[in-house]
Short mmCIF file of C-alpha atoms and ligand atoms in Angstrom, two decimals:
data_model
loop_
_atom_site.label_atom_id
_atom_site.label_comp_id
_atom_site.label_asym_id
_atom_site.label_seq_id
_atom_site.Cartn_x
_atom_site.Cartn_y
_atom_site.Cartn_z
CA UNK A 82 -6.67 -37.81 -11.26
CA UNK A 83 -7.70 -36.50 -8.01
CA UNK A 84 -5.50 -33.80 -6.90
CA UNK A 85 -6.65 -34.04 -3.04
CA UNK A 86 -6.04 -37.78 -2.75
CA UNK A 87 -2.76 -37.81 -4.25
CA UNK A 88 0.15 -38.14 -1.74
CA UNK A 89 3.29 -35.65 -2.36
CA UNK A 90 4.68 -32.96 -0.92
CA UNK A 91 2.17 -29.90 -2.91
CA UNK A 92 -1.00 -31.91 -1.86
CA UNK A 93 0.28 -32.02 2.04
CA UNK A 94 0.99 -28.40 1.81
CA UNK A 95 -2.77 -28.34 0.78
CA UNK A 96 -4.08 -30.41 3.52
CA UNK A 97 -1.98 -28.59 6.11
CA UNK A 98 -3.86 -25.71 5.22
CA UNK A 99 -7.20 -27.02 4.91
CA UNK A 100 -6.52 -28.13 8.84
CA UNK A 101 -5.05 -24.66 10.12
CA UNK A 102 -8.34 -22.98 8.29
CA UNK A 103 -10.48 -25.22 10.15
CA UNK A 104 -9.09 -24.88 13.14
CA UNK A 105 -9.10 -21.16 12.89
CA UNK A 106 -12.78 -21.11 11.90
CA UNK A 107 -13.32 -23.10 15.38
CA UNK A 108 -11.85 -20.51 17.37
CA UNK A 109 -14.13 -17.86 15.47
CA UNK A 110 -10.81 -16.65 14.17
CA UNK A 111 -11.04 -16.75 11.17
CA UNK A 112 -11.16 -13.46 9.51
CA UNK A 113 -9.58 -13.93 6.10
CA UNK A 114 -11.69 -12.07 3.38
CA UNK A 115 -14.85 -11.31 5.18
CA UNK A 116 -17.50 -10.42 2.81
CA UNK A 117 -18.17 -6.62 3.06
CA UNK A 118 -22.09 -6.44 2.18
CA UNK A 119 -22.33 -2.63 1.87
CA UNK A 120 -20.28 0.58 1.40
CA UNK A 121 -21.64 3.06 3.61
CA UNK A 122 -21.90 6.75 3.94
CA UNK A 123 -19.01 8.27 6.25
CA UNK A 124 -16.57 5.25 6.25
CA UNK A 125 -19.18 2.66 7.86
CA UNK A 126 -19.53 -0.72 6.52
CA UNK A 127 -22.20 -3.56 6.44
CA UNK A 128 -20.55 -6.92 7.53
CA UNK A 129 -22.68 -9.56 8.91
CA UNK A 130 -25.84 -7.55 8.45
CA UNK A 131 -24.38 -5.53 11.30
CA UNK A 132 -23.21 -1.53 10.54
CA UNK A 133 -19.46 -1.26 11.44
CA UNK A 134 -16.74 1.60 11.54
CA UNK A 135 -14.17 0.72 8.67
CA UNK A 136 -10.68 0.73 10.15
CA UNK A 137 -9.44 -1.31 7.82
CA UNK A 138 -9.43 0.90 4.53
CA UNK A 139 -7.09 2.43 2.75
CA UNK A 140 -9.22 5.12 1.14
CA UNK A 141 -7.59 7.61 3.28
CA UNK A 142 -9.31 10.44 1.90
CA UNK A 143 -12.77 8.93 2.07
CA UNK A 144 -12.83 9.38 -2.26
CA UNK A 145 -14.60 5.93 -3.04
CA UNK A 146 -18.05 6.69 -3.84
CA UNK A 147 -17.11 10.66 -4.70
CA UNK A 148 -20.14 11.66 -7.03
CA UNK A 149 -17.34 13.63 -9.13
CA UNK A 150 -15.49 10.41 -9.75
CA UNK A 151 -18.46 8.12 -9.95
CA UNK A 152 -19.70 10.21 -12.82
CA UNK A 153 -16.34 10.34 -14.82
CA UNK A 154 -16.13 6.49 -14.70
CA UNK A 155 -20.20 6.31 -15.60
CA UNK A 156 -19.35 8.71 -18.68
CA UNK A 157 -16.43 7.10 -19.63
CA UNK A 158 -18.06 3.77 -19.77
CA UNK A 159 -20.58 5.39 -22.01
CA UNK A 160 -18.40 6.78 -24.61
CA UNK A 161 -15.91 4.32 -24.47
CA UNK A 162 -17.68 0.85 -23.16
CA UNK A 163 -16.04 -1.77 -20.43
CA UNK A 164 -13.02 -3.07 -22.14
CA UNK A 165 -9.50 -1.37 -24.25
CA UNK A 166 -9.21 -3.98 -27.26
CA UNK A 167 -6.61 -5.62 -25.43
CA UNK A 168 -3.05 -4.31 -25.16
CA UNK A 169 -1.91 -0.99 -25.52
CA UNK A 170 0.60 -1.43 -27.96
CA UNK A 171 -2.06 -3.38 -30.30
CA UNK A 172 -5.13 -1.48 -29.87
CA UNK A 173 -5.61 -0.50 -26.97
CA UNK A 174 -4.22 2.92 -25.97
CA UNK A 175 -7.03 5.51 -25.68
CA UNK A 176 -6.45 9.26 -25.38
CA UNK A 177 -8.29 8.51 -21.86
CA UNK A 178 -5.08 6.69 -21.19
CA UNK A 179 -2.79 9.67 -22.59
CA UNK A 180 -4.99 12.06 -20.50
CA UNK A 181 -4.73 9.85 -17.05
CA UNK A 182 -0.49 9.42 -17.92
CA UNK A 183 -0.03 13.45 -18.37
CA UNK A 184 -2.40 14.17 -14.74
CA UNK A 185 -0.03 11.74 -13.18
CA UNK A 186 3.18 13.21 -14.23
CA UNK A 187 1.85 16.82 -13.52
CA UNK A 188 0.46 15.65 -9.97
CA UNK A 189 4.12 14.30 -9.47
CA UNK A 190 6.14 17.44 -10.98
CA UNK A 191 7.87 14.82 -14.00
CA UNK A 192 8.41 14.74 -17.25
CA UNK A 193 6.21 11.64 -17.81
CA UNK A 194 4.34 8.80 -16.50
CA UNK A 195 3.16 5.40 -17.24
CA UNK A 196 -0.01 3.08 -15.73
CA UNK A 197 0.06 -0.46 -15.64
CA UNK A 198 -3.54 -2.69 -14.38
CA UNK A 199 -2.07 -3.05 -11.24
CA UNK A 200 0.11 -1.55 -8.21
CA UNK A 201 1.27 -5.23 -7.95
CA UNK A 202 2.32 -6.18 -11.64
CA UNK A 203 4.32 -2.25 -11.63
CA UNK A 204 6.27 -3.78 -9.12
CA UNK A 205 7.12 -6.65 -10.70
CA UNK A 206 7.70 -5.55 -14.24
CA UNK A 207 9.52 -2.16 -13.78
CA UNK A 208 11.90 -3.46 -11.70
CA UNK A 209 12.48 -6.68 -13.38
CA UNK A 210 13.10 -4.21 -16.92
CA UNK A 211 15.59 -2.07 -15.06
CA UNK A 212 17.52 -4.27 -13.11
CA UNK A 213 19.06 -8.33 -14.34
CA UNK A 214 22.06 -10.56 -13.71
CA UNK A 215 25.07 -8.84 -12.54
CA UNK A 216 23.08 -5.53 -11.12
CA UNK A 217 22.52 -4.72 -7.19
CA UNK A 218 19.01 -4.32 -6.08
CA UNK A 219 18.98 -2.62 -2.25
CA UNK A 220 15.74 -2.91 -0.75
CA UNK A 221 14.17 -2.14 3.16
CA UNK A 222 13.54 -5.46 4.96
CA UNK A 223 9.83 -4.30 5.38
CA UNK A 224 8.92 -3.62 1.92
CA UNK A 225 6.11 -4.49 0.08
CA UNK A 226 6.08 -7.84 -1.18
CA UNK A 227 5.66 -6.89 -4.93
CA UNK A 228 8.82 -5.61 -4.41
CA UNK A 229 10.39 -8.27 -2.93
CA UNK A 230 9.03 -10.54 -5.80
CA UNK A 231 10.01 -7.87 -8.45
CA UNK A 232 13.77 -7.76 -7.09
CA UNK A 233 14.13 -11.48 -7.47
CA UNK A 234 11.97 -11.49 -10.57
CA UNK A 235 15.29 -9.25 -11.92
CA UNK A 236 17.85 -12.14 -10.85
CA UNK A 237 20.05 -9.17 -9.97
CA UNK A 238 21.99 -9.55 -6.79
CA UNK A 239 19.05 -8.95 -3.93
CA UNK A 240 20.89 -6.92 -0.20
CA UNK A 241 18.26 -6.11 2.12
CA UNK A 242 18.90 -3.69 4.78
CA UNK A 243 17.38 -3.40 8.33
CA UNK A 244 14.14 -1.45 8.28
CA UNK A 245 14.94 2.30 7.72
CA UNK A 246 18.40 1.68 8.36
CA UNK A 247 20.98 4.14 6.74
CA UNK A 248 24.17 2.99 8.66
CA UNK A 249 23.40 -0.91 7.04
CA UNK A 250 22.35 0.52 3.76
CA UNK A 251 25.46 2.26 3.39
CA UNK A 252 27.22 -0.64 4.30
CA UNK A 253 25.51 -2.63 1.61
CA UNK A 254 26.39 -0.35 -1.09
CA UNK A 255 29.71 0.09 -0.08
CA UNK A 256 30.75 -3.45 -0.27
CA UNK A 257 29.08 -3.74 -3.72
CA UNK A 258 31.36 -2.88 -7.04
CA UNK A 259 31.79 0.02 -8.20
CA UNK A 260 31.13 -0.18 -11.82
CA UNK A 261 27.90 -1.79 -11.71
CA UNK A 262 24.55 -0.48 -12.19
CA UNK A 263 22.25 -0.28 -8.48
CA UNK A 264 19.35 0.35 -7.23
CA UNK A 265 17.64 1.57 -4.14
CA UNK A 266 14.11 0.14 -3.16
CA UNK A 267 11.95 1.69 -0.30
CA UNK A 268 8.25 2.38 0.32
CA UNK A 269 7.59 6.10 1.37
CA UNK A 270 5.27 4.93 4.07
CA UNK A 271 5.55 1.18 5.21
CA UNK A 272 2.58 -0.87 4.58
CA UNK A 273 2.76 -2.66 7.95
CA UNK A 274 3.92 -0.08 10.32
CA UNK A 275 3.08 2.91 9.13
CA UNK A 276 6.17 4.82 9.47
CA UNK A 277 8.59 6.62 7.24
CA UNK A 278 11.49 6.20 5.02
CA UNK A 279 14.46 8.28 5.78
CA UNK A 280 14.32 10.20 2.30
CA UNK A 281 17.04 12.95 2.83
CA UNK A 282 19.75 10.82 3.74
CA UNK A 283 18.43 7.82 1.01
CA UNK A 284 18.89 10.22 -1.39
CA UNK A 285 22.39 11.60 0.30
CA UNK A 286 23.60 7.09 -0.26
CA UNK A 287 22.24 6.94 -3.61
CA UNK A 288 23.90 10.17 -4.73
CA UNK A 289 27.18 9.20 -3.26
CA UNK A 290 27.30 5.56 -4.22
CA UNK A 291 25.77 6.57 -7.53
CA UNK A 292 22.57 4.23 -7.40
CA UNK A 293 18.91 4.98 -8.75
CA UNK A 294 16.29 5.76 -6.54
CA UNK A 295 12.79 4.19 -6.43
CA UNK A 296 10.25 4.88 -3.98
CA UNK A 297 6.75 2.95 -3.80
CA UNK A 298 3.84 5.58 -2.64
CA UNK A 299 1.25 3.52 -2.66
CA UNK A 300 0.28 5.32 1.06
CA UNK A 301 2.00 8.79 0.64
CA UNK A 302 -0.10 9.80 -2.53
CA UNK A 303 -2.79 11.68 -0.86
CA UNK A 304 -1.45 11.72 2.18
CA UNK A 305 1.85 13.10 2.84
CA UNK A 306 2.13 16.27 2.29
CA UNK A 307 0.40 19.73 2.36
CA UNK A 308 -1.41 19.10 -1.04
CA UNK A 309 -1.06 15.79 -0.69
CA UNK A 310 1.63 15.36 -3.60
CA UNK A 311 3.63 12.54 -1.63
CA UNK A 312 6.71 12.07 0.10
CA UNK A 313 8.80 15.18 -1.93
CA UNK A 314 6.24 17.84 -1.00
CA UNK A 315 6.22 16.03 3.00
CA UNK A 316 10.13 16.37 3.33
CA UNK A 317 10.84 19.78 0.61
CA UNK A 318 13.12 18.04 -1.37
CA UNK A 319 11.98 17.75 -5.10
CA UNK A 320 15.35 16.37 -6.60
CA UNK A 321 16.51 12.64 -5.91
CA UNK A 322 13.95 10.28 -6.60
CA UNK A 323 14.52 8.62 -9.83
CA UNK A 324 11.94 6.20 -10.48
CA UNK A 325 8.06 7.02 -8.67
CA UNK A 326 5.87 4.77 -8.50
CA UNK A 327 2.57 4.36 -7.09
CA UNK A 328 -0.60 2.67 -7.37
CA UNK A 329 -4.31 3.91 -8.18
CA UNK A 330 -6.22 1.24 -5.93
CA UNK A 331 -5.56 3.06 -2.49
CA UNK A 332 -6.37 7.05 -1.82
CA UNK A 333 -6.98 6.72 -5.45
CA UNK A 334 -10.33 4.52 -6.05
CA UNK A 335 -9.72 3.05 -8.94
CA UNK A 336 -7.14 0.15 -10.01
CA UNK A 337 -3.93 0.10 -11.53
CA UNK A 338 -0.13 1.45 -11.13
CA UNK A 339 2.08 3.64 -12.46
CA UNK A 340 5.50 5.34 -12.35
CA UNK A 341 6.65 8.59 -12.88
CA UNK A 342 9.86 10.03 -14.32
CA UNK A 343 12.15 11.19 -16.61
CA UNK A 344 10.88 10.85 -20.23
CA UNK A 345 13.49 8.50 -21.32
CA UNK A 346 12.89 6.03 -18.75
CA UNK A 347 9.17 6.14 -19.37
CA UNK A 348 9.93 5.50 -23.27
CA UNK A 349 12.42 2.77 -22.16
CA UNK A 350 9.33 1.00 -20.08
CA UNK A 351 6.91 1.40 -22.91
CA UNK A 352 9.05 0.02 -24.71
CA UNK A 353 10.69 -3.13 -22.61
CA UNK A 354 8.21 -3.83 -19.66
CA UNK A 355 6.20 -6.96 -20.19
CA UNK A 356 2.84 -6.00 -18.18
CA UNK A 357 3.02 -2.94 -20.28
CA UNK A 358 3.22 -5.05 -23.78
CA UNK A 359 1.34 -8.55 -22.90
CA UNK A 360 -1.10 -7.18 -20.70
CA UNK A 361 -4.36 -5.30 -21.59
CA UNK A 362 -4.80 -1.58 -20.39
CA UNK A 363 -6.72 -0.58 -17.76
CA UNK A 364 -10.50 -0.33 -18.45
CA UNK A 365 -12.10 2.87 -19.56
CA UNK A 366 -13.73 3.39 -16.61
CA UNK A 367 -10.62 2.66 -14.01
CA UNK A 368 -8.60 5.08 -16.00
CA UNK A 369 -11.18 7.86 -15.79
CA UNK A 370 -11.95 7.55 -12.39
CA UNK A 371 -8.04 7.56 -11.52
CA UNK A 372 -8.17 10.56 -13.90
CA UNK A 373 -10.67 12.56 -12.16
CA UNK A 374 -9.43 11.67 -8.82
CA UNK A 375 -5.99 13.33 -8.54
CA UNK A 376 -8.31 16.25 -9.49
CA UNK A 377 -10.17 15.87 -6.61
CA UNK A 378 -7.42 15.72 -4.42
CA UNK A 379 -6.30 19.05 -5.71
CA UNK A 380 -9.44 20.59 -5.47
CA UNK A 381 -10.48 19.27 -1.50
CA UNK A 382 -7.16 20.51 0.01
CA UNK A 383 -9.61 20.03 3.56
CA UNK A 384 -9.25 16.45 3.09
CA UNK A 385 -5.92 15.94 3.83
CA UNK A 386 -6.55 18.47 6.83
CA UNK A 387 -9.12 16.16 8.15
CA UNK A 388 -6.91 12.71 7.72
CA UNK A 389 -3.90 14.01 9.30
CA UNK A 390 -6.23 15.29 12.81
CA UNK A 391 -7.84 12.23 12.74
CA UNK A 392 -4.51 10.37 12.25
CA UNK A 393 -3.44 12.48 15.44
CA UNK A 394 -6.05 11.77 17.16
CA UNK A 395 -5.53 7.93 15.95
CA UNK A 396 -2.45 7.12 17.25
CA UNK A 397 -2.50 10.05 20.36
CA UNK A 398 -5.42 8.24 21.81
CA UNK A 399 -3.87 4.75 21.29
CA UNK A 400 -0.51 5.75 23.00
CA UNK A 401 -2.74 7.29 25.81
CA UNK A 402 -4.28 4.15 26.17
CA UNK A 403 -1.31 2.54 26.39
CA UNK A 404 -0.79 0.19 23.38
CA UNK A 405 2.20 0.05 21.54
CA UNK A 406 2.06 1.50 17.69
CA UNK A 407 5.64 0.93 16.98
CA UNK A 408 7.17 4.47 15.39
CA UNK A 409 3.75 5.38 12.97
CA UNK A 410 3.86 8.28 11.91
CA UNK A 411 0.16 8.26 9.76
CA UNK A 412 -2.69 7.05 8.90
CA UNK A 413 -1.60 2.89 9.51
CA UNK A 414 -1.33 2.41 12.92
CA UNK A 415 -0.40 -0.73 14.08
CA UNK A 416 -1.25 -1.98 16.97
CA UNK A 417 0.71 -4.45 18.83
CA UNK A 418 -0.57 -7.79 20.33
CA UNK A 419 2.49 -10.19 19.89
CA UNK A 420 1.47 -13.68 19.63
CA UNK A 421 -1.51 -14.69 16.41
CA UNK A 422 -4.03 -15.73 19.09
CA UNK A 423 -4.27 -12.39 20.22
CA UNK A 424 -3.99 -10.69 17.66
CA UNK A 425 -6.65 -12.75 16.65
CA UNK A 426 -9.23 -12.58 19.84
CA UNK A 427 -9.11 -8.53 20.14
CA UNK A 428 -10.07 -8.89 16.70
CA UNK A 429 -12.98 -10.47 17.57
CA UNK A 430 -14.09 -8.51 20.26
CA UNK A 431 -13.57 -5.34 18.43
CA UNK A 432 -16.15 -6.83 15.57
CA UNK A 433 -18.19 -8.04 18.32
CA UNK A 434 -18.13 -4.18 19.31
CA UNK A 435 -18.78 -3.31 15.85
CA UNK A 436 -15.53 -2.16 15.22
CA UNK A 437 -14.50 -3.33 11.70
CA UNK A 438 -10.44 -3.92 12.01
CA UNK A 439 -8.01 -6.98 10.84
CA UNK A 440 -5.32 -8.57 12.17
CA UNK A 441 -1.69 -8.96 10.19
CA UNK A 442 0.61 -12.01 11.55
CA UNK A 443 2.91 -14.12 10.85
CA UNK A 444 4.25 -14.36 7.68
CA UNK A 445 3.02 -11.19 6.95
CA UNK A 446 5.00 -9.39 9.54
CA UNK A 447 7.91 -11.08 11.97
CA UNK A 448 6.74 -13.59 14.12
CA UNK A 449 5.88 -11.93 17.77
CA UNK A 450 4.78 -8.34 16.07
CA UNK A 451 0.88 -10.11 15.07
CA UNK A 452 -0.62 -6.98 15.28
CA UNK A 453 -3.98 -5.19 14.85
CA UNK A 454 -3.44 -3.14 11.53
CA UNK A 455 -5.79 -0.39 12.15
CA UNK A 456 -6.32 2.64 9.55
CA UNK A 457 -8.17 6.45 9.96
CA UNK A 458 -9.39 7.88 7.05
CA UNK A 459 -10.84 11.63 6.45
CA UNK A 460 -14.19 10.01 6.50
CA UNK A 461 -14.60 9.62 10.09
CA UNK A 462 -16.39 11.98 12.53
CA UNK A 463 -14.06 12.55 16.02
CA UNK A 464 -16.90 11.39 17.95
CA UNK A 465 -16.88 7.95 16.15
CA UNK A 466 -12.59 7.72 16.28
CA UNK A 467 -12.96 8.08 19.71
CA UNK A 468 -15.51 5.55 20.23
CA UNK A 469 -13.68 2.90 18.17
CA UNK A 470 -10.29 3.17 20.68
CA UNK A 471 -13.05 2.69 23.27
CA UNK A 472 -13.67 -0.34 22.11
CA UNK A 473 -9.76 -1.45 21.21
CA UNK A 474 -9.38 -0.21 24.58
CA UNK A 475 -12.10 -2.50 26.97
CA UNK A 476 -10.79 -5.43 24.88
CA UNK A 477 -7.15 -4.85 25.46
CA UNK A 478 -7.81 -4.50 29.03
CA UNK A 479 -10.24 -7.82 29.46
CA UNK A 480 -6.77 -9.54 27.88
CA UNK A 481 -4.71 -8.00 30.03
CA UNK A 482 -2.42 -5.80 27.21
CA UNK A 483 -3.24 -2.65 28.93
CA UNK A 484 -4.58 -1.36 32.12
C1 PLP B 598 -0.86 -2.14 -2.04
C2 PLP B 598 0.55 -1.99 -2.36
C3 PLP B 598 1.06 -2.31 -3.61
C4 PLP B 598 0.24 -3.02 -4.65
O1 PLP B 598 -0.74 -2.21 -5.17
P1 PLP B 598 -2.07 -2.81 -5.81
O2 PLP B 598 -2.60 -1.65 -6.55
O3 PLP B 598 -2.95 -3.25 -4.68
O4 PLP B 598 -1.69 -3.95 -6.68
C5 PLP B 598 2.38 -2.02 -3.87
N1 PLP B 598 3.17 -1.47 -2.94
C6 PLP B 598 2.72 -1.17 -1.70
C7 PLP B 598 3.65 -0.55 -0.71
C8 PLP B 598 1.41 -1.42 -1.36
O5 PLP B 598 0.97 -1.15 -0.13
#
């Protein structure tokens, strides 16, 4: 049977999209995975033969390529090969896994920690194990979509409350029963916008309306805070969060997730979540370089020192140039163009200008917010930050955002 010549209602879904790619590709607007040809030295990349500024990455500390981490995953491979047997309940738990499990917890002051293959899939499966039928799940409007999936995943009753909203958030809990098990859902920093969650008084609901607490940090680790422990160490408060999770493909250069916590809901996951039990472990050489890169992290303190001056610089310069980046706060900094098509065209002309960032629209973020999604990382030089909102700036202006 042919699949594109059949007529229902999947196969016009399929055509639909066939036409809006086209069409995009005829405006030169079509940026969806652009081929990346080279990594470069000092967060530069090769796209189109052409060398670009990267302000698109979310290797905020500038750690992919770190000869300390490149090593660890070269030995590991060595010693240990490319693959884990299959799962880790089977055959496939290594001590390298052990090892990368105890940095984690340590990094994130717990009792224990476990990694799953990806941020995504820890998402899904944690929250799917904790929460089913009958539960609450509370989660931000603007969360991460592997939350979103992992709260419906659970068939537990799904509120969402406005973005960083604690009046509606209260309200939501309030009106649910009493005697029920809950759960609050937030990212530290949101993925889109770059701004972030109102921990003290989060943990202030969840205490009173006695729900759990999970926090996503997949852009806090290595970020927030002085040392860059996360979101605790960024706001001084150490007691509240119950379930920490976080992923190992972002500041971290590696792949994977994990959560952190107390040791019997760590031994409750091992034993109950399904990416943890049908799913094969994370490669030798992922693990290791995960391993050896919360170590790095500790042991370049200037890192964080350069991201957050850079991030300054980021979003100061922006503001002076007078684009709207919503309420960021860090490294993300959105900025604002309203409708797709222009989201789309200063885009182009900041590629044309060899600046390397992407747009985010529509579904992706509310319709009218299409949006550059720019990021700073401690791998760029002032000189070249400033050059780059040059560039955002002369386009904005020929389109008449700014003036
Ligand atoms: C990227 C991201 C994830 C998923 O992590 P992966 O490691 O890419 O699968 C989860 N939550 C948030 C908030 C993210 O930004």
């Amino acid at each position: 049977m042919d699949i594109q010549n059949t007529d229902n209602a999947a196969t016009r879904r399929i055509a639909a999209l066939k036409d809006r790619v086209t069409l995009m590709k005829e405006h030169d607007y079509y940026f969806y995975n652009q081929p990346i040809e080279e990594i470069l030295e000092g967060a530069k990349v090769r796209v189109k033969g052409r060398v670009m500024g990267m302000y698109g990455s979310y290797s905020y500390l500038g750690l992919v390529n770190h000869p300390r981490i490149n090593e660890a995953a070269k030995k590991a491979v060595d010693k240990w090969g490319t693959g884990t047997n299959g799962v880790r309940t089977l055959a496939g738990t290594l001590t390298l896994h052990t090892e990368l499990e105890e940095t984690i917890s340590n990094f994130k002051h717990t009792e224990a920690a476990i990694t799953y293959t990806s941020g995504y899939v820890t998402n899904l499966t944690v929250i799917s194990t904790l929460m089913g039928r009958g539960d609450y799940v509370f989660s931000d409007k603007i969360n991460h979509a592997s939350i979103v999936d992992g709260c419906m995943m659970s068939g537990a009753e799904f509120r969402r409350f406005r973005h960083n909203d604690m009046e509606h958030l209260e309200g939501l809990l309030k009106a649910a029963p009493t005697d029920i098990a809950k759960l609050v859902i937030a990212d530290s920093v949101f993925s889109m916008d770059g701004d972030i969650i109102d921990l003290p008084t989060t943990i202030q609901l969840c205490k009173k309306y006695n729900a759990w607490l999970m926090i996503d940090e997949a852009h806090s680790v290595g970020v927030l805070g002085k040392t860059g422990r996360g979101i605790e160490e960024y706001f001084g408060i150490y007691e509240g969060i119950d379930i920490k999770m976080g992923t190992l493909s972002k500041t971290i250069p590696s792949v994977g997730g994990y959560v952190a916590g107390q040791k019997g809901l760590i031994e409750y996951l091992r034993h109950g979540s399904r990416a943890y039990i049908f799913s094969a472990a994370l490669p030798p050489a992922q693990a290791a370089a995960a391993n050896e890169s919360f170590k790095v992290i500790l042991d370049e303190p200037w890192r964080i020192e350069k991201l957050n001056q850079n991030t300054k610089q980021f979003i100061g310069g922006l503001k002076g140039r007078g684009f709207d980046t919503l309420l960021t706060e860090t490294a993300i900094v959105p900025v604002l163009c309203g409708t797709d098509e222009r989201a789309f065209e200063l885009t182009k002309q900041c590629q044309e200008n060899d600046v390397f960032v992407l747009p985010v629209v529509s579904p992706a973020v509310q319709e009218g917010l299409s949006r550059l999604r720019a990021t700073v990382t401690a791998a760029h030089e002032t000189s070249e930050i400033e050059r780059a909102m040059d560039v955002i700036y002369e386009a904005g202006k020929k389109m008449g955002m700014v003036k």
